[in-house]
PDB file of C-alpha atoms in Angstrom:
ATOM      1  CA  UNK A   1     -31.981 -25.894  61.059  1.00  0.00           C
ATOM      2  CA  UNK A   2     -35.481 -25.914  62.455  1.00  0.00           C
ATOM      3  CA  UNK A   3     -38.675 -25.118  60.425  1.00  0.00           C
ATOM      4  CA  UNK A   4     -41.501 -23.737  62.127  1.00  0.00           C
ATOM      5  CA  UNK A   5     -45.128 -24.145  61.366  1.00  0.00           C
ATOM      6  CA  UNK A   6     -46.496 -21.403  58.946  1.00  0.00           C
ATOM      7  CA  UNK A   7     -49.423 -19.279  60.104  1.00  0.00           C
ATOM      8  CA  UNK A   8     -53.006 -20.174  59.416  1.00  0.00           C
ATOM      9  CA  UNK A   9     -54.795 -19.731  56.148  1.00  0.00           C
ATOM     10  CA  UNK A  10     -56.901 -17.241  57.649  1.00  0.00           C
ATOM     11  CA  UNK A  11     -53.968 -15.077  58.461  1.00  0.00           C
ATOM     12  CA  UNK A  12     -52.798 -15.450  54.694  1.00  0.00           C
ATOM     13  CA  UNK A  13     -55.927 -14.355  53.251  1.00  0.00           C
ATOM     14  CA  UNK A  14     -56.315 -11.524  55.565  1.00  0.00           C
ATOM     15  CA  UNK A  15     -52.716 -10.595  55.192  1.00  0.00           C
ATOM     16  CA  UNK A  16     -52.849  -9.940  51.483  1.00  0.00           C
ATOM     17  CA  UNK A  17     -55.127  -7.131  52.103  1.00  0.00           C
ATOM     18  CA  UNK A  18     -53.955  -3.835  53.106  1.00  0.00           C
ATOM     19  CA  UNK A  19     -54.677  -2.995  56.848  1.00  0.00           C
ATOM     20  CA  UNK A  20     -57.261  -0.013  57.308  1.00  0.00           C
ATOM     21  CA  UNK A  21     -54.656   2.834  57.130  1.00  0.00           C
ATOM     22  CA  UNK A  22     -54.361   6.020  58.810  1.00  0.00           C
ATOM     23  CA  UNK A  23     -53.560   8.963  56.850  1.00  0.00           C
ATOM     24  CA  UNK A  24     -49.710   9.044  56.903  1.00  0.00           C
ATOM     25  CA  UNK A  25     -48.795  11.816  59.271  1.00  0.00           C
ATOM     26  CA  UNK A  26     -44.990  11.236  59.167  1.00  0.00           C
ATOM     27  CA  UNK A  27     -42.328  10.182  56.734  1.00  0.00           C
ATOM     28  CA  UNK A  28     -39.996   7.574  58.276  1.00  0.00           C
ATOM     29  CA  UNK A  29     -36.492   7.278  56.677  1.00  0.00           C
ATOM     30  CA  UNK A  30     -34.978   3.758  56.770  1.00  0.00           C
ATOM     31  CA  UNK A  31     -31.372   2.791  55.573  1.00  0.00           C
ATOM     32  CA  UNK A  32     -31.261  -0.661  53.924  1.00  0.00           C
ATOM     33  CA  UNK A  33     -27.555  -1.875  53.244  1.00  0.00           C
ATOM     34  CA  UNK A  34     -26.130  -2.138  49.802  1.00  0.00           C
ATOM     35  CA  UNK A  35     -28.598  -2.337  46.805  1.00  0.00           C
ATOM     36  CA  UNK A  36     -32.180  -3.351  46.644  1.00  0.00           C
ATOM     37  CA  UNK A  37     -31.974  -7.133  47.529  1.00  0.00           C
ATOM     38  CA  UNK A  38     -34.321 -10.194  48.154  1.00  0.00           C
ATOM     39  CA  UNK A  39     -32.873 -10.113  51.758  1.00  0.00           C
ATOM     40  CA  UNK A  40     -34.849  -7.061  52.496  1.00  0.00           C
ATOM     41  CA  UNK A  41     -38.149  -8.685  51.310  1.00  0.00           C
ATOM     42  CA  UNK A  42     -39.972  -8.307  54.834  1.00  0.00           C
ATOM     43  CA  UNK A  43     -39.294  -4.554  54.816  1.00  0.00           C
ATOM     44  CA  UNK A  44     -40.686  -4.257  51.183  1.00  0.00           C
ATOM     45  CA  UNK A  45     -43.529  -6.294  51.961  1.00  0.00           C
ATOM     46  CA  UNK A  46     -44.402  -4.210  55.110  1.00  0.00           C
ATOM     47  CA  UNK A  47     -44.607  -1.342  52.622  1.00  0.00           C
ATOM     48  CA  UNK A  48     -46.519  -3.056  49.937  1.00  0.00           C
ATOM     49  CA  UNK A  49     -49.154  -4.386  52.212  1.00  0.00           C
ATOM     50  CA  UNK A  50     -49.806  -1.132  54.145  1.00  0.00           C
ATOM     51  CA  UNK A  51     -48.423  -1.971  57.353  1.00  0.00           C
ATOM     52  CA  UNK A  52     -46.553   1.249  57.758  1.00  0.00           C
ATOM     53  CA  UNK A  53     -49.405   3.073  56.605  1.00  0.00           C
ATOM     54  CA  UNK A  54     -51.479   1.475  59.099  1.00  0.00           C
ATOM     55  CA  UNK A  55     -49.181   3.048  61.683  1.00  0.00           C
ATOM     56  CA  UNK A  56     -49.671   6.589  60.165  1.00  0.00           C
ATOM     57  CA  UNK A  57     -46.137   6.406  58.525  1.00  0.00           C
ATOM     58  CA  UNK A  58     -45.055   6.734  54.958  1.00  0.00           C
ATOM     59  CA  UNK A  59     -41.783   4.864  54.567  1.00  0.00           C
ATOM     60  CA  UNK A  60     -38.818   5.985  52.362  1.00  0.00           C
ATOM     61  CA  UNK A  61     -35.963   3.361  51.931  1.00  0.00           C
ATOM     62  CA  UNK A  62     -32.256   4.482  51.105  1.00  0.00           C
ATOM     63  CA  UNK A  63     -29.874   1.847  50.143  1.00  0.00           C
ATOM     64  CA  UNK A  64     -26.077   2.035  50.633  1.00  0.00           C
ATOM     65  CA  UNK A  65     -23.334   0.627  52.624  1.00  0.00           C
ATOM     66  CA  UNK A  66     -23.780   0.690  56.549  1.00  0.00           C
ATOM     67  CA  UNK A  67     -20.585   2.647  56.878  1.00  0.00           C
ATOM     68  CA  UNK A  68     -22.310   5.455  54.801  1.00  0.00           C
ATOM     69  CA  UNK A  69     -25.664   5.012  56.450  1.00  0.00           C
ATOM     70  CA  UNK A  70     -24.855   4.978  60.053  1.00  0.00           C
ATOM     71  CA  UNK A  71     -23.402   8.497  59.894  1.00  0.00           C
ATOM     72  CA  UNK A  72     -26.698   9.579  58.287  1.00  0.00           C
ATOM     73  CA  UNK A  73     -28.588   8.020  61.126  1.00  0.00           C
ATOM     74  CA  UNK A  74     -26.532   9.859  63.579  1.00  0.00           C
ATOM     75  CA  UNK A  75     -27.043  13.308  61.694  1.00  0.00           C
ATOM     76  CA  UNK A  76     -30.885  12.623  61.780  1.00  0.00           C
ATOM     77  CA  UNK A  77     -30.970  12.371  57.920  1.00  0.00           C
ATOM     78  CA  UNK A  78     -32.171   8.678  58.591  1.00  0.00           C
ATOM     79  CA  UNK A  79     -34.385   7.387  61.402  1.00  0.00           C
ATOM     80  CA  UNK A  80     -33.472   3.726  61.268  1.00  0.00           C
ATOM     81  CA  UNK A  81     -30.881   1.453  59.527  1.00  0.00           C
ATOM     82  CA  UNK A  82     -30.899  -2.159  58.973  1.00  0.00           C
ATOM     83  CA  UNK A  83     -27.544  -3.689  59.762  1.00  0.00           C
ATOM     84  CA  UNK A  84     -25.635  -6.247  61.547  1.00  0.00           C
ATOM     85  CA  UNK A  85     -25.707  -6.229  65.381  1.00  0.00           C
ATOM     86  CA  UNK A  86     -21.946  -5.645  65.426  1.00  0.00           C
ATOM     87  CA  UNK A  87     -22.543  -2.206  63.541  1.00  0.00           C
ATOM     88  CA  UNK A  88     -24.711  -1.131  66.431  1.00  0.00           C
ATOM     89  CA  UNK A  89     -22.329  -2.586  69.190  1.00  0.00           C
ATOM     90  CA  UNK A  90     -19.030  -1.010  67.805  1.00  0.00           C
ATOM     91  CA  UNK A  91     -20.727   2.392  66.899  1.00  0.00           C
ATOM     92  CA  UNK A  92     -22.272   2.658  70.564  1.00  0.00           C
ATOM     93  CA  UNK A  93     -18.848   1.597  71.848  1.00  0.00           C
ATOM     94  CA  UNK A  94     -17.453   4.491  70.211  1.00  0.00           C
ATOM     95  CA  UNK A  95     -20.025   6.770  71.827  1.00  0.00           C
ATOM     96  CA  UNK A  96     -22.671   6.847  69.031  1.00  0.00           C
ATOM     97  CA  UNK A  97     -26.173   7.147  70.397  1.00  0.00           C
ATOM     98  CA  UNK A  98     -27.626   3.885  68.613  1.00  0.00           C
ATOM     99  CA  UNK A  99     -29.492   0.752  69.721  1.00  0.00           C
ATOM    100  CA  UNK A 100     -30.262  -2.625  67.982  1.00  0.00           C
ATOM    101  CA  UNK A 101     -34.083  -2.855  68.399  1.00  0.00           C
ATOM    102  CA  UNK A 102     -35.280  -5.677  66.166  1.00  0.00           C
ATOM    103  CA  UNK A 103     -33.798  -8.742  64.802  1.00  0.00           C
ATOM    104  CA  UNK A 104     -34.464 -10.113  61.179  1.00  0.00           C
ATOM    105  CA  UNK A 105     -32.328 -13.187  61.525  1.00  0.00           C
ATOM    106  CA  UNK A 106     -32.628 -15.179  64.902  1.00  0.00           C
ATOM    107  CA  UNK A 107     -29.464 -17.050  63.784  1.00  0.00           C
ATOM    108  CA  UNK A 108     -26.512 -15.600  62.412  1.00  0.00           C
ATOM    109  CA  UNK A 109     -26.410 -16.814  58.773  1.00  0.00           C
ATOM    110  CA  UNK A 110     -22.518 -16.713  58.488  1.00  0.00           C
ATOM    111  CA  UNK A 111     -20.928 -19.952  57.610  1.00  0.00           C
ATOM    112  CA  UNK A 112     -17.684 -21.501  56.521  1.00  0.00           C
ATOM    113  CA  UNK A 113     -18.300 -23.272  53.125  1.00  0.00           C
ATOM    114  CA  UNK A 114     -16.279 -25.378  50.626  1.00  0.00           C
ATOM    115  CA  UNK A 115     -16.631 -27.747  47.873  1.00  0.00           C
ATOM    116  CA  UNK A 116     -14.458 -30.222  49.702  1.00  0.00           C
ATOM    117  CA  UNK A 117     -15.850 -32.075  52.792  1.00  0.00           C
ATOM    118  CA  UNK A 118     -15.355 -30.240  56.167  1.00  0.00           C
ATOM    119  CA  UNK A 119     -15.009 -32.516  59.242  1.00  0.00           C
ATOM    120  CA  UNK A 120     -15.490 -29.960  61.746  1.00  0.00           C
ATOM    121  CA  UNK A 121     -13.481 -26.779  62.682  1.00  0.00           C
ATOM    122  CA  UNK A 122     -10.102 -28.640  62.904  1.00  0.00           C
ATOM    123  CA  UNK A 123     -10.215 -29.648  59.363  1.00  0.00           C
ATOM    124  CA  UNK A 124      -9.541 -26.077  58.500  1.00  0.00           C
ATOM    125  CA  UNK A 125      -5.898 -26.269  59.759  1.00  0.00           C
ATOM    126  CA  UNK A 126      -3.453 -25.796  57.097  1.00  0.00           C
ATOM    127  CA  UNK A 127      -6.168 -24.414  54.793  1.00  0.00           C
ATOM    128  CA  UNK A 128      -6.653 -20.868  53.221  1.00  0.00           C
ATOM    129  CA  UNK A 129      -9.958 -19.409  53.988  1.00  0.00           C
ATOM    130  CA  UNK A 130     -11.306 -16.598  52.118  1.00  0.00           C
ATOM    131  CA  UNK A 131     -13.034 -13.531  54.014  1.00  0.00           C
ATOM    132  CA  UNK A 132     -14.398 -10.308  52.624  1.00  0.00           C
ATOM    133  CA  UNK A 133     -11.924  -8.400  54.873  1.00  0.00           C
ATOM    134  CA  UNK A 134     -11.058  -7.938  58.438  1.00  0.00           C
ATOM    135  CA  UNK A 135     -14.457  -6.387  59.365  1.00  0.00           C
ATOM    136  CA  UNK A 136     -18.204  -7.245  59.798  1.00  0.00           C
ATOM    137  CA  UNK A 137     -19.778 -10.285  61.030  1.00  0.00           C
ATOM    138  CA  UNK A 138     -18.058 -12.778  58.965  1.00  0.00           C
ATOM    139  CA  UNK A 139     -14.682 -11.571  60.372  1.00  0.00           C
ATOM    140  CA  UNK A 140     -15.779 -11.602  63.959  1.00  0.00           C
ATOM    141  CA  UNK A 141     -17.442 -15.081  63.518  1.00  0.00           C
ATOM    142  CA  UNK A 142     -14.351 -16.653  61.929  1.00  0.00           C
ATOM    143  CA  UNK A 143     -12.131 -15.215  64.669  1.00  0.00           C
ATOM    144  CA  UNK A 144     -14.442 -16.912  67.230  1.00  0.00           C
ATOM    145  CA  UNK A 145     -14.424 -20.131  65.463  1.00  0.00           C
ATOM    146  CA  UNK A 146     -10.563 -20.225  65.316  1.00  0.00           C
ATOM    147  CA  UNK A 147     -10.439 -19.206  68.901  1.00  0.00           C
ATOM    148  CA  UNK A 148     -12.774 -21.960  69.836  1.00  0.00           C
ATOM    149  CA  UNK A 149     -10.534 -24.475  68.179  1.00  0.00           C
ATOM    150  CA  UNK A 150      -7.411 -23.003  69.445  1.00  0.00           C
ATOM    151  CA  UNK A 151      -6.204 -22.320  65.793  1.00  0.00           C
ATOM    152  CA  UNK A 152      -3.912 -19.407  65.220  1.00  0.00           C
ATOM    153  CA  UNK A 153      -4.298 -17.173  62.025  1.00  0.00           C
ATOM    154  CA  UNK A 154      -1.048 -17.294  60.126  1.00  0.00           C
ATOM    155  CA  UNK A 155       0.359 -20.257  62.036  1.00  0.00           C
ATOM    156  CA  UNK A 156      -2.371 -22.762  61.646  1.00  0.00           C
ATOM    157  CA  UNK A 157      -4.670 -21.239  59.000  1.00  0.00           C
ATOM    158  CA  UNK A 158      -4.267 -18.472  56.432  1.00  0.00           C
ATOM    159  CA  UNK A 159      -7.115 -15.911  56.089  1.00  0.00           C
ATOM    160  CA  UNK A 160      -7.083 -14.371  52.705  1.00  0.00           C
ATOM    161  CA  UNK A 161      -8.873 -11.089  52.008  1.00  0.00           C
ATOM    162  CA  UNK A 162     -10.944 -11.524  48.794  1.00  0.00           C
ATOM    163  CA  UNK A 163     -13.654  -9.044  48.952  1.00  0.00           C
ATOM    164  CA  UNK A 164     -17.193 -10.295  48.220  1.00  0.00           C
ATOM    165  CA  UNK A 165     -15.800 -12.939  45.752  1.00  0.00           C
ATOM    166  CA  UNK A 166     -16.385 -15.968  47.829  1.00  0.00           C
ATOM    167  CA  UNK A 167     -18.377 -18.063  45.454  1.00  0.00           C
ATOM    168  CA  UNK A 168     -15.887 -17.339  42.569  1.00  0.00           C
ATOM    169  CA  UNK A 169     -12.906 -18.020  44.833  1.00  0.00           C
ATOM    170  CA  UNK A 170     -14.168 -21.277  46.106  1.00  0.00           C
ATOM    171  CA  UNK A 171     -15.411 -22.468  42.670  1.00  0.00           C
ATOM    172  CA  UNK A 172     -12.042 -21.647  40.969  1.00  0.00           C
ATOM    173  CA  UNK A 173      -9.992 -23.255  43.834  1.00  0.00           C
ATOM    174  CA  UNK A 174      -8.198 -19.785  44.792  1.00  0.00           C
ATOM    175  CA  UNK A 175      -8.985 -20.697  48.444  1.00  0.00           C
ATOM    176  CA  UNK A 176      -9.984 -23.995  50.142  1.00  0.00           C
ATOM    177  CA  UNK A 177     -13.039 -22.499  51.871  1.00  0.00           C
ATOM    178  CA  UNK A 178     -14.559 -19.056  52.474  1.00  0.00           C
ATOM    179  CA  UNK A 179     -16.621 -17.438  55.026  1.00  0.00           C
ATOM    180  CA  UNK A 180     -20.033 -16.330  53.797  1.00  0.00           C
ATOM    181  CA  UNK A 181     -23.841 -16.705  54.212  1.00  0.00           C
ATOM    182  CA  UNK A 182     -25.709 -20.082  54.312  1.00  0.00           C
ATOM    183  CA  UNK A 183     -28.730 -18.319  52.780  1.00  0.00           C
ATOM    184  CA  UNK A 184     -26.835 -16.861  49.810  1.00  0.00           C
ATOM    185  CA  UNK A 185     -23.569 -17.848  48.983  1.00  0.00           C
ATOM    186  CA  UNK A 186     -24.247 -21.487  49.620  1.00  0.00           C
ATOM    187  CA  UNK A 187     -27.453 -21.397  47.831  1.00  0.00           C
ATOM    188  CA  UNK A 188     -26.004 -19.729  44.729  1.00  0.00           C
ATOM    189  CA  UNK A 189     -22.789 -21.912  44.638  1.00  0.00           C
ATOM    190  CA  UNK A 190     -24.883 -25.101  44.713  1.00  0.00           C
ATOM    191  CA  UNK A 191     -26.918 -23.894  41.806  1.00  0.00           C
ATOM    192  CA  UNK A 192     -24.004 -22.982  39.767  1.00  0.00           C
ATOM    193  CA  UNK A 193     -21.807 -26.063  40.215  1.00  0.00           C
ATOM    194  CA  UNK A 194     -24.712 -28.455  40.559  1.00  0.00           C
ATOM    195  CA  UNK A 195     -23.297 -30.384  43.540  1.00  0.00           C
ATOM    196  CA  UNK A 196     -23.246 -30.347  47.378  1.00  0.00           C
ATOM    197  CA  UNK A 197     -21.510 -27.438  49.035  1.00  0.00           C
ATOM    198  CA  UNK A 198     -20.302 -28.275  52.608  1.00  0.00           C
ATOM    199  CA  UNK A 199     -20.718 -25.871  55.516  1.00  0.00           C
ATOM    200  CA  UNK A 200     -19.564 -25.430  59.058  1.00  0.00           C
ATOM    201  CA  UNK A 201     -22.181 -24.325  61.651  1.00  0.00           C
ATOM    202  CA  UNK A 202     -20.350 -21.444  63.635  1.00  0.00           C
ATOM    203  CA  UNK A 203     -23.199 -20.740  65.953  1.00  0.00           C
ATOM    204  CA  UNK A 204     -21.618 -22.677  68.848  1.00  0.00           C
ATOM    205  CA  UNK A 205     -18.527 -20.457  68.846  1.00  0.00           C
ATOM    206  CA  UNK A 206     -20.305 -17.170  67.845  1.00  0.00           C
ATOM    207  CA  UNK A 207     -24.084 -17.389  68.751  1.00  0.00           C
ATOM    208  CA  UNK A 208     -25.030 -13.854  67.767  1.00  0.00           C
ATOM    209  CA  UNK A 209     -28.237 -12.922  66.069  1.00  0.00           C
ATOM    210  CA  UNK A 210     -28.198 -11.544  62.454  1.00  0.00           C
ATOM    211  CA  UNK A 211     -29.112  -8.333  60.617  1.00  0.00           C
ATOM    212  CA  UNK A 212     -31.662  -6.325  62.170  1.00  0.00           C
ATOM    213  CA  UNK A 213     -33.174  -2.769  62.839  1.00  0.00           C
ATOM    214  CA  UNK A 214     -30.757  -0.060  64.472  1.00  0.00           C
ATOM    215  CA  UNK A 215     -32.087   3.125  65.707  1.00  0.00           C
ATOM    216  CA  UNK A 216     -30.736   6.486  66.862  1.00  0.00           C
ATOM    217  CA  UNK A 217     -31.550   7.674  70.486  1.00  0.00           C
ATOM    218  CA  UNK A 218     -33.542  10.533  68.931  1.00  0.00           C
ATOM    219  CA  UNK A 219     -35.869   7.888  67.115  1.00  0.00           C
ATOM    220  CA  UNK A 220     -36.424   5.907  70.330  1.00  0.00           C
ATOM    221  CA  UNK A 221     -38.258   8.876  71.965  1.00  0.00           C
ATOM    222  CA  UNK A 222     -42.131   8.933  71.694  1.00  0.00           C
ATOM    223  CA  UNK A 223     -43.886   6.085  69.699  1.00  0.00           C
ATOM    224  CA  UNK A 224     -42.038   6.094  66.493  1.00  0.00           C
ATOM    225  CA  UNK A 225     -39.879   3.173  67.309  1.00  0.00           C
ATOM    226  CA  UNK A 226     -42.708   0.993  68.421  1.00  0.00           C
ATOM    227  CA  UNK A 227     -44.597   1.899  65.207  1.00  0.00           C
ATOM    228  CA  UNK A 228     -41.881   0.863  62.833  1.00  0.00           C
ATOM    229  CA  UNK A 229     -40.937  -2.234  64.639  1.00  0.00           C
ATOM    230  CA  UNK A 230     -44.709  -3.333  64.819  1.00  0.00           C
ATOM    231  CA  UNK A 231     -44.834  -2.641  60.990  1.00  0.00           C
ATOM    232  CA  UNK A 232     -41.581  -4.560  60.398  1.00  0.00           C
ATOM    233  CA  UNK A 233     -42.648  -7.385  62.492  1.00  0.00           C
ATOM    234  CA  UNK A 234     -45.864  -7.784  60.397  1.00  0.00           C
ATOM    235  CA  UNK A 235     -43.526  -7.867  57.229  1.00  0.00           C
ATOM    236  CA  UNK A 236     -41.450 -10.591  58.818  1.00  0.00           C
ATOM    237  CA  UNK A 237     -44.516 -12.567  59.795  1.00  0.00           C
ATOM    238  CA  UNK A 238     -46.119 -12.640  56.425  1.00  0.00           C
ATOM    239  CA  UNK A 239     -42.739 -13.441  54.696  1.00  0.00           C
ATOM    240  CA  UNK A 240     -42.213 -16.452  56.983  1.00  0.00           C
ATOM    241  CA  UNK A 241     -45.794 -17.482  56.280  1.00  0.00           C
ATOM    242  CA  UNK A 242     -45.740 -17.389  52.540  1.00  0.00           C
ATOM    243  CA  UNK A 243     -42.352 -16.657  51.039  1.00  0.00           C
ATOM    244  CA  UNK A 244     -43.513 -17.147  47.417  1.00  0.00           C
ATOM    245  CA  UNK A 245     -46.225 -14.597  47.894  1.00  0.00           C
ATOM    246  CA  UNK A 246     -43.806 -12.327  49.777  1.00  0.00           C
ATOM    247  CA  UNK A 247     -41.332 -12.791  46.942  1.00  0.00           C
ATOM    248  CA  UNK A 248     -43.829 -11.794  44.258  1.00  0.00           C
ATOM    249  CA  UNK A 249     -44.943  -8.668  46.150  1.00  0.00           C
ATOM    250  CA  UNK A 250     -41.339  -7.498  46.693  1.00  0.00           C
ATOM    251  CA  UNK A 251     -39.766  -8.477  43.360  1.00  0.00           C
ATOM    252  CA  UNK A 252     -40.613  -5.168  41.699  1.00  0.00           C
ATOM    253  CA  UNK A 253     -38.343  -3.374  44.234  1.00  0.00           C
ATOM    254  CA  UNK A 254     -35.355  -5.712  43.965  1.00  0.00           C
ATOM    255  CA  UNK A 255     -35.708  -7.001  40.447  1.00  0.00           C
ATOM    256  CA  UNK A 256     -33.163  -9.653  39.652  1.00  0.00           C
ATOM    257  CA  UNK A 257     -31.103  -9.051  42.899  1.00  0.00           C
ATOM    258  CA  UNK A 258     -32.112 -12.423  44.349  1.00  0.00           C
ATOM    259  CA  UNK A 259     -34.131 -15.605  43.935  1.00  0.00           C
ATOM    260  CA  UNK A 260     -37.131 -17.447  45.594  1.00  0.00           C
ATOM    261  CA  UNK A 261     -34.545 -20.225  46.726  1.00  0.00           C
ATOM    262  CA  UNK A 262     -32.563 -17.576  48.615  1.00  0.00           C
ATOM    263  CA  UNK A 263     -35.664 -16.275  50.425  1.00  0.00           C
ATOM    264  CA  UNK A 264     -36.826 -19.829  51.181  1.00  0.00           C
ATOM    265  CA  UNK A 265     -33.346 -20.469  52.695  1.00  0.00           C
ATOM    266  CA  UNK A 266     -33.739 -17.203  54.711  1.00  0.00           C
ATOM    267  CA  UNK A 267     -37.140 -17.670  56.260  1.00  0.00           C
ATOM    268  CA  UNK A 268     -36.130 -20.397  58.769  1.00  0.00           C
ATOM    269  CA  UNK A 269     -33.595 -17.886  60.055  1.00  0.00           C
ATOM    270  CA  UNK A 270     -36.359 -15.398  61.015  1.00  0.00           C
ATOM    271  CA  UNK A 271     -38.094 -17.595  63.610  1.00  0.00           C
ATOM    272  CA  UNK A 272     -36.930 -19.479  66.689  1.00  0.00           C
ATOM    273  CA  UNK A 273     -38.374 -21.172  69.886  1.00  0.00           C
ATOM    274  CA  UNK A 274     -37.616 -17.759  71.494  1.00  0.00           C
ATOM    275  CA  UNK A 275     -39.703 -15.764  69.052  1.00  0.00           C
ATOM    276  CA  UNK A 276     -42.586 -18.092  69.383  1.00  0.00           C
ATOM    277  CA  UNK A 277     -42.838 -17.135  73.075  1.00  0.00           C
ATOM    278  CA  UNK A 278     -41.615 -13.462  72.944  1.00  0.00           C
ATOM    279  CA  UNK A 279     -42.639 -12.169  69.376  1.00  0.00           C
ATOM    280  CA  UNK A 280     -41.065 -12.360  65.958  1.00  0.00           C
ATOM    281  CA  UNK A 281     -38.310  -9.960  65.871  1.00  0.00           C
ATOM    282  CA  UNK A 282     -37.264 -10.309  69.333  1.00  0.00           C
ATOM    283  CA  UNK A 283     -33.622 -10.602  70.319  1.00  0.00           C
ATOM    284  CA  UNK A 284     -32.562 -13.698  72.444  1.00  0.00           C
ATOM    285  CA  UNK A 285     -30.755 -12.397  75.544  1.00  0.00           C
ATOM    286  CA  UNK A 286     -28.745 -15.570  76.043  1.00  0.00           C
ATOM    287  CA  UNK A 287     -27.414 -15.358  72.457  1.00  0.00           C
ATOM    288  CA  UNK A 288     -26.438 -11.581  72.949  1.00  0.00           C
ATOM    289  CA  UNK A 289     -24.740 -12.303  76.165  1.00  0.00           C
ATOM    290  CA  UNK A 290     -22.592 -14.981  74.971  1.00  0.00           C
ATOM    291  CA  UNK A 291     -21.664 -13.165  71.659  1.00  0.00           C
ATOM    292  CA  UNK A 292     -20.723  -9.980  73.609  1.00  0.00           C
ATOM    293  CA  UNK A 293     -18.490 -12.086  75.882  1.00  0.00           C
ATOM    294  CA  UNK A 294     -16.904 -13.394  72.720  1.00  0.00           C
ATOM    295  CA  UNK A 295     -16.155  -9.751  71.377  1.00  0.00           C
ATOM    296  CA  UNK A 296     -14.849  -8.954  74.889  1.00  0.00           C
ATOM    297  CA  UNK A 297     -12.423 -11.908  74.689  1.00  0.00           C
ATOM    298  CA  UNK A 298     -11.456 -10.657  71.374  1.00  0.00           C
ATOM    299  CA  UNK A 299     -10.396  -7.524  72.676  1.00  0.00           C
ATOM    300  CA  UNK A 300     -13.123  -5.663  70.572  1.00  0.00           C
ATOM    301  CA  UNK A 301     -15.052  -4.680  73.573  1.00  0.00           C
ATOM    302  CA  UNK A 302     -13.996  -3.415  77.115  1.00  0.00           C
ATOM    303  CA  UNK A 303     -14.198  -5.869  80.059  1.00  0.00           C
ATOM    304  CA  UNK A 304     -17.653  -5.488  81.679  1.00  0.00           C
ATOM    305  CA  UNK A 305     -19.555  -4.694  78.562  1.00  0.00           C
ATOM    306  CA  UNK A 306     -23.062  -5.570  78.854  1.00  0.00           C
ATOM    307  CA  UNK A 307     -25.346  -6.894  76.168  1.00  0.00           C
ATOM    308  CA  UNK A 308     -28.135  -4.880  77.191  1.00  0.00           C
ATOM    309  CA  UNK A 309     -26.124  -1.753  76.558  1.00  0.00           C
ATOM    310  CA  UNK A 310     -26.440  -2.533  72.820  1.00  0.00           C
ATOM    311  CA  UNK A 311     -29.951  -3.995  72.098  1.00  0.00           C
ATOM    312  CA  UNK A 312     -33.331  -3.744  73.344  1.00  0.00           C
ATOM    313  CA  UNK A 313     -36.469  -5.750  73.153  1.00  0.00           C
ATOM    314  CA  UNK A 314     -38.575  -2.923  74.612  1.00  0.00           C
ATOM    315  CA  UNK A 315     -40.338  -2.129  71.311  1.00  0.00           C
ATOM    316  CA  UNK A 316     -41.378  -5.824  70.192  1.00  0.00           C
ATOM    317  CA  UNK A 317     -44.977  -6.458  70.097  1.00  0.00           C
ATOM    318  CA  UNK A 318     -45.533 -10.086  71.489  1.00  0.00           C
ATOM    319  CA  UNK A 319     -49.055 -10.230  69.704  1.00  0.00           C
ATOM    320  CA  UNK A 320     -49.628  -8.890  66.265  1.00  0.00           C
ATOM    321  CA  UNK A 321     -52.983  -8.278  64.732  1.00  0.00           C
TER     322      UNK A 321
END
């Protein structure tokens, strides 16, 4: 995983000060998955440092499961939701007027992890691998991984639904490996067992971007989406530049739900060579095209589905003040 140069000291000094704000003229409601958590630090920071206020916006965050938040988005009770790209893809494929417009993670943080050495995907043959369930980015990623190695579920490998207990299941030996997040499950498991956790990089099999900002069609009209994306980009930029400072600013919101180590493991996922040229938060078209092709091959999307039906870079600012 490549690490990119942090921003200049001049930016850091300036970034800690609230930008000259307009008087908020509109309240924007953004759904954030699950509970307040360290993973949403860039959004909390964007609010704390006045980046939304600078756009004339007052932001309200609502936490909950994405399955609860997406209907609220479609009902107009939320303006945006932060979720997996698959959330937007499958909702839109079923006729929902939604689009993914900014990515927080340039690389999907999903990984296969174990306390035993993993020698490539083929080493999963004959093993029991725990998954939260047959849904979400973890499930689509492991399906792509198995397909790339020509492994058949049930015949060559057993997928066990274990909910969100991956760390405990691996630690207790109830499964040989589990599908989880390299910037969360792996970090916390290494801390708890005090030894190396082995991982498999799934990006070659499923090169999808990670969680990001999803908008309803209604929210894409006018200049609201551009303002929200710009404020969120600035939150991302600050978090990448100074994770420790960002953590300190956001911790009053999420409390004990996350550590600085998790945030530090997350920030390298927020930038890439593509974002250096096209702006932080931009979606890599090549990654989207390949991942959508995988979903078509799995039978989850119709033949002829185009990646650009599901995402847009049209609201990304390439140069931030």
